[in-house]
mmCIF file of C-alpha atoms in Angstrom:
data_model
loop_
_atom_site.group_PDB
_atom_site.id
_atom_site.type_symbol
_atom_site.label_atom_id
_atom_site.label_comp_id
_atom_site.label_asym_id
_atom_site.label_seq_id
_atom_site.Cartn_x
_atom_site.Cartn_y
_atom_site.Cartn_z
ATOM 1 C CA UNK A 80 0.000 0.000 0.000
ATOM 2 C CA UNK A 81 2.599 2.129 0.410
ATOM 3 C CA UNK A 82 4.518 1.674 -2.521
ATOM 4 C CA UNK A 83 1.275 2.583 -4.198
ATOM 5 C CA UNK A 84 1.038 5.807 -2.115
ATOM 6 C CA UNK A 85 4.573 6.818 -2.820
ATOM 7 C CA UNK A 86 4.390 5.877 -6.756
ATOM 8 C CA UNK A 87 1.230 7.777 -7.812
ATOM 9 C CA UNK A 88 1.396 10.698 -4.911
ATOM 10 C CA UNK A 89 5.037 11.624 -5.626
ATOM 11 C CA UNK A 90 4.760 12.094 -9.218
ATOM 12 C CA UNK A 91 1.491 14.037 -8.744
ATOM 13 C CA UNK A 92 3.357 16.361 -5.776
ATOM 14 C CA UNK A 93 6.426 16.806 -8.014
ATOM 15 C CA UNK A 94 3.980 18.633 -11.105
ATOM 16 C CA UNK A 95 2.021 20.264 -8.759
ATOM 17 C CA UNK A 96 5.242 21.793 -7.581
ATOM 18 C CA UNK A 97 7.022 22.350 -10.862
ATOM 19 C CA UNK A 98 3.450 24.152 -11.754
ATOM 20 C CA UNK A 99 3.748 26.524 -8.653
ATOM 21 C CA UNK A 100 7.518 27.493 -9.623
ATOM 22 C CA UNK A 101 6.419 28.050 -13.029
ATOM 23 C CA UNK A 102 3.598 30.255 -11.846
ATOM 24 C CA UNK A 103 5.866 32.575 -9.378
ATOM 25 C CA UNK A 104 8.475 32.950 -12.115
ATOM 26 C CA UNK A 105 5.838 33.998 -14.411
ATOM 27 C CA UNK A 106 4.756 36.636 -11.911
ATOM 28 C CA UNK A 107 7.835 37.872 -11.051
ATOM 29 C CA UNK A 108 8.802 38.508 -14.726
ATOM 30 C CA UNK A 109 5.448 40.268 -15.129
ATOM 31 C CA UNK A 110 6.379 42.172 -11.980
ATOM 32 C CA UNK A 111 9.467 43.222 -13.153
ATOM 33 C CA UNK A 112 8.526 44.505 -16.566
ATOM 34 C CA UNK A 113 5.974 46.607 -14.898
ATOM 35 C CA UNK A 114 8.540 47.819 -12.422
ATOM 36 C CA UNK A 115 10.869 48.386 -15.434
ATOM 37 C CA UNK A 116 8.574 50.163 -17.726
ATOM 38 C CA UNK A 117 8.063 52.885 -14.970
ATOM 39 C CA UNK A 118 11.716 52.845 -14.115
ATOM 40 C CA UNK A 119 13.020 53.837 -17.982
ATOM 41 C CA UNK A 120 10.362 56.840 -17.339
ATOM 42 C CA UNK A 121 13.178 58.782 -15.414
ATOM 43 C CA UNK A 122 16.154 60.512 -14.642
ATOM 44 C CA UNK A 123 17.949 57.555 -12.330
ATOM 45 C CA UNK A 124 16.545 53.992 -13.557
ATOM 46 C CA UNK A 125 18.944 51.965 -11.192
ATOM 47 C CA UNK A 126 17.473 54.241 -7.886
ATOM 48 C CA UNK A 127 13.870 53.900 -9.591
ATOM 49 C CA UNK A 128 14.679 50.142 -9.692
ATOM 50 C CA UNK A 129 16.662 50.130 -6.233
ATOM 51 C CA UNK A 130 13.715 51.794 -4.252
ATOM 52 C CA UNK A 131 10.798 49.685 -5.531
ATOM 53 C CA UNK A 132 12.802 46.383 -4.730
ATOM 54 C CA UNK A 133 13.283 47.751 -1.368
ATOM 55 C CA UNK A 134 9.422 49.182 -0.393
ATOM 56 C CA UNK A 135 7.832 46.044 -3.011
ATOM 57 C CA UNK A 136 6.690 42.523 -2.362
ATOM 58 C CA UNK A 137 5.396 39.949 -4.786
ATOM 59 C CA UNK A 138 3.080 39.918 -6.971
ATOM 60 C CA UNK A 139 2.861 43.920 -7.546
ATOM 61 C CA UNK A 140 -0.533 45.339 -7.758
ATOM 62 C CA UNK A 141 -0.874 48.453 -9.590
ATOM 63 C CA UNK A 142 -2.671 50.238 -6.986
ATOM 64 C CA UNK A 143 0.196 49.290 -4.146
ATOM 65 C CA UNK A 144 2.800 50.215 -6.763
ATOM 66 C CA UNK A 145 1.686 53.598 -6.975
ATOM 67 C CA UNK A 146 1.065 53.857 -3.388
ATOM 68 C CA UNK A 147 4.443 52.763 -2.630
ATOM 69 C CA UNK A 148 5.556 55.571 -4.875
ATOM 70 C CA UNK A 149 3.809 58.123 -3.586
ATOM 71 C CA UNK A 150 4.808 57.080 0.022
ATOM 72 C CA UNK A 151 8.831 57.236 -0.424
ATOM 73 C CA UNK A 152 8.024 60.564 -2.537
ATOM 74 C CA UNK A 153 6.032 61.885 0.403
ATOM 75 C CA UNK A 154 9.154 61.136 2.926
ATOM 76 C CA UNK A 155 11.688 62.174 0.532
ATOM 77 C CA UNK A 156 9.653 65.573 0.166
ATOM 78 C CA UNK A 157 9.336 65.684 3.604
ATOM 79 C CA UNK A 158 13.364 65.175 4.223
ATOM 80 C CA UNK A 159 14.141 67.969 2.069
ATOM 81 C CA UNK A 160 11.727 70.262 3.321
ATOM 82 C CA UNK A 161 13.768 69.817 6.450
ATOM 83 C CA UNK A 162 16.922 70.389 4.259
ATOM 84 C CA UNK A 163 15.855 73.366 3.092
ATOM 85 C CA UNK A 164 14.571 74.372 6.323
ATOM 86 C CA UNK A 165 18.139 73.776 7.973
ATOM 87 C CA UNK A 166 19.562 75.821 4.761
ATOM 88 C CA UNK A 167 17.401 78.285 5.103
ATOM 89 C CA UNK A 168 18.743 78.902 8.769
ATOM 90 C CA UNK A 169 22.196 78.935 7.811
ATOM 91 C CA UNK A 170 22.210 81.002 5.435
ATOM 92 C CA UNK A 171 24.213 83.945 5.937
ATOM 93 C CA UNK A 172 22.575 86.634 3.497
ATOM 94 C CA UNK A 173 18.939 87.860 3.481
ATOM 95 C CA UNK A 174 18.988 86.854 -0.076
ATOM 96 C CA UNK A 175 19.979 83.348 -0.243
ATOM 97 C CA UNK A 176 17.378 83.105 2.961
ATOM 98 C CA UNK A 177 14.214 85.145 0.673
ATOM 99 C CA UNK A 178 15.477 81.936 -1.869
ATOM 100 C CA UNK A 179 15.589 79.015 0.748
ATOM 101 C CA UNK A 180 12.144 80.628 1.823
ATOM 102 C CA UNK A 181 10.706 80.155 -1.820
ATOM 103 C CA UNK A 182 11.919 76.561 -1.307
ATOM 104 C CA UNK A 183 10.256 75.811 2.215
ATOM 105 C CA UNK A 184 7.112 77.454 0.354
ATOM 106 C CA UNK A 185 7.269 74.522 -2.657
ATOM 107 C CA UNK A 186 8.200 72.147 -0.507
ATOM 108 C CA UNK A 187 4.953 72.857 2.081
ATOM 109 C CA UNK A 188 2.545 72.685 -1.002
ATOM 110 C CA UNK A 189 4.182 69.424 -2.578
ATOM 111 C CA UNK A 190 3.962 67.611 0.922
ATOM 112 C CA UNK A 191 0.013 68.839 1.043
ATOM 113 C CA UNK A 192 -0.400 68.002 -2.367
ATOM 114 C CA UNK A 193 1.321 64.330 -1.964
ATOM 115 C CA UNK A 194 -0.669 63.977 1.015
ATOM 116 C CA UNK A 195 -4.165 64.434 -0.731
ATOM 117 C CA UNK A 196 -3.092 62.567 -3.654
ATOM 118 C CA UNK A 197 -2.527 59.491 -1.022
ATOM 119 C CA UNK A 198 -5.889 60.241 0.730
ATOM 120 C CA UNK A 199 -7.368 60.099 -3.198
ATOM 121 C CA UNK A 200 -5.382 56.840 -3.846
ATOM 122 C CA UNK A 201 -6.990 55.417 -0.385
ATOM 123 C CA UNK A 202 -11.107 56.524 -2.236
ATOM 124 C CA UNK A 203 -10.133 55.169 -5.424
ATOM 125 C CA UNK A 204 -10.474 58.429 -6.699
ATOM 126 C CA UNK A 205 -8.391 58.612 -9.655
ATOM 127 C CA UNK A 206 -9.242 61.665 -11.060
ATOM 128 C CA UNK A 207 -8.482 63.296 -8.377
ATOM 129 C CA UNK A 208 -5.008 61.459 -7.921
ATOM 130 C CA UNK A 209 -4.065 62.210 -11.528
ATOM 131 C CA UNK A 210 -5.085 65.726 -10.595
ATOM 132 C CA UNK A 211 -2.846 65.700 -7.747
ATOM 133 C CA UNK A 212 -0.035 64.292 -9.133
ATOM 134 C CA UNK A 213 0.390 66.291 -12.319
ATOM 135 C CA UNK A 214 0.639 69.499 -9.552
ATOM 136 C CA UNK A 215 3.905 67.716 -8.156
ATOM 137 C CA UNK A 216 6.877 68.790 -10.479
ATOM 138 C CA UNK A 217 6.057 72.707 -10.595
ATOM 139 C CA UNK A 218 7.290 72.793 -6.843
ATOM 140 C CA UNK A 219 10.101 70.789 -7.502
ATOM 141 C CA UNK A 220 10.844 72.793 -10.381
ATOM 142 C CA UNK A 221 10.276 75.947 -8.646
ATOM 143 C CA UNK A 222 12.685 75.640 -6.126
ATOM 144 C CA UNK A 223 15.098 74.549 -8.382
ATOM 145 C CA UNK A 224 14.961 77.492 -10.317
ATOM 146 C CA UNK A 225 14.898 80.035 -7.576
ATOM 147 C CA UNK A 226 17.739 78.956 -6.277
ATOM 148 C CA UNK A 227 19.518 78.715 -9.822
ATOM 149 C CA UNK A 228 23.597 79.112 -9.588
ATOM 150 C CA UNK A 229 23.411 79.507 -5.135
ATOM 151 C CA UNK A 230 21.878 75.548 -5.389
ATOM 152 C CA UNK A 231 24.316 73.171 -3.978
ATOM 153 C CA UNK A 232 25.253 69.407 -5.370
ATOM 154 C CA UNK A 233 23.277 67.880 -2.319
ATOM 155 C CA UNK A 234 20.165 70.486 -3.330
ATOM 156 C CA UNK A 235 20.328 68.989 -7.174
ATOM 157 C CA UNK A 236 20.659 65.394 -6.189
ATOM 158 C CA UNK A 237 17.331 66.312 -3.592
ATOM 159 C CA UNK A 238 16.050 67.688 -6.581
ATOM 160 C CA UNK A 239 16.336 65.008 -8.840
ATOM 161 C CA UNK A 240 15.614 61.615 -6.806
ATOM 162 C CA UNK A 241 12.163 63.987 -5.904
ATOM 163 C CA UNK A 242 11.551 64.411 -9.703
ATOM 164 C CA UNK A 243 12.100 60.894 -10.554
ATOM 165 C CA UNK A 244 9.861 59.609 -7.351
ATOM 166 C CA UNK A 245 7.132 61.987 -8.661
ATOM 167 C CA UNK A 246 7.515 60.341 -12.177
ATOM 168 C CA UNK A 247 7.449 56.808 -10.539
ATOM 169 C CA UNK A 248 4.354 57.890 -8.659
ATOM 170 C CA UNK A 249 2.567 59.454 -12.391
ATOM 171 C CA UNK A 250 3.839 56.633 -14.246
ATOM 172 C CA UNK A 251 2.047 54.174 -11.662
ATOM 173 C CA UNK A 252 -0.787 55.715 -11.793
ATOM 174 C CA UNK A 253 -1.227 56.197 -15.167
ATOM 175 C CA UNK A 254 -0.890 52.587 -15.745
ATOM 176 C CA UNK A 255 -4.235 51.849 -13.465
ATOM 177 C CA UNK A 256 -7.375 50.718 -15.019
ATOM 178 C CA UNK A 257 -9.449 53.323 -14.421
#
């Protein structure tokens, strides 16, 4: 009986399994194109790539993909708002402050505006996400340009990992079936 058991079960547990390993690679190659179809979108494709492997699990969902997005653009924004903030206070003209307070200005609507686009993600409203989103890069650009030739390498590098986590964010979204 046991033979039997072992000579019809083992072959049946062995396909099952093969099927299953078939299945998640599947998946994760699906997962991956989507992840690297937003990715070629910006500036930085290996941090694109880096950060959604980090914040990700398996199988992506469109909807948690953008989320996810949104969320590490939301605490970068919120990082260099207290860059700025710190910059601001250092700065030794009234100029280069008037700049840094342009900057804390941007920075304060792209946090509020990141913040309703997650609260629009959370009601499935998509319009209003889209609407959200495509507000996002005017700050970034804004502060960017105030600050022009008094920016500093750590500003630009803020500057663009925010850009390309806004693009990730757009890019998701765009991609949901709406």
């Amino acid at each position: 009986m046991a033979s039997f058991f072992t000579s019809y079960f083992l072959p049946l547990v062995l396909v099952a399994n093969i099927f299953n390993f078939q299945t998640s690679l599947c998946d994760t190659s699906a997962d991956e194109t989507l992840i690297a179809g937003i990715c070629r979108q910006v500036q930085d494709p290996p941090f694109c790539l880096t950060t959604f492997r980090q914040i990700l699990a398996h199988p992506y969902i469109l909807e948690e993909v953008t989320r996810a997005a949104i969320a590490q653009s939301l605490q970068n924004a919120n990082n260099n708002h207290a860059f700025i903030e710190a910059a601001k206070a250092a700065a030794k003209d009234k100029e280069t402050q008037d700049l840094y307070a342009i900057c804390d200005s941007s920075y304060g609507l792209l946090i509020t505006v990141l913040q309703d686009a997650t609260k629009s993600l959370a009601k499935k409203d998509y319009n209003g996400l889209e609407n959200d989103l495509s507000k996002c890069p005017k700050f970034v650009s804004d502060c960017q340009n105030v600050l022009g030739s008094k920016t500093t390498p750590e500003m630009l590098d803020r500057s663009r990992k925010q850009f390309d986590l806004i693009i990730m964010s757009k890019a998701a979204e765009g991609l949901i079936k709406k």
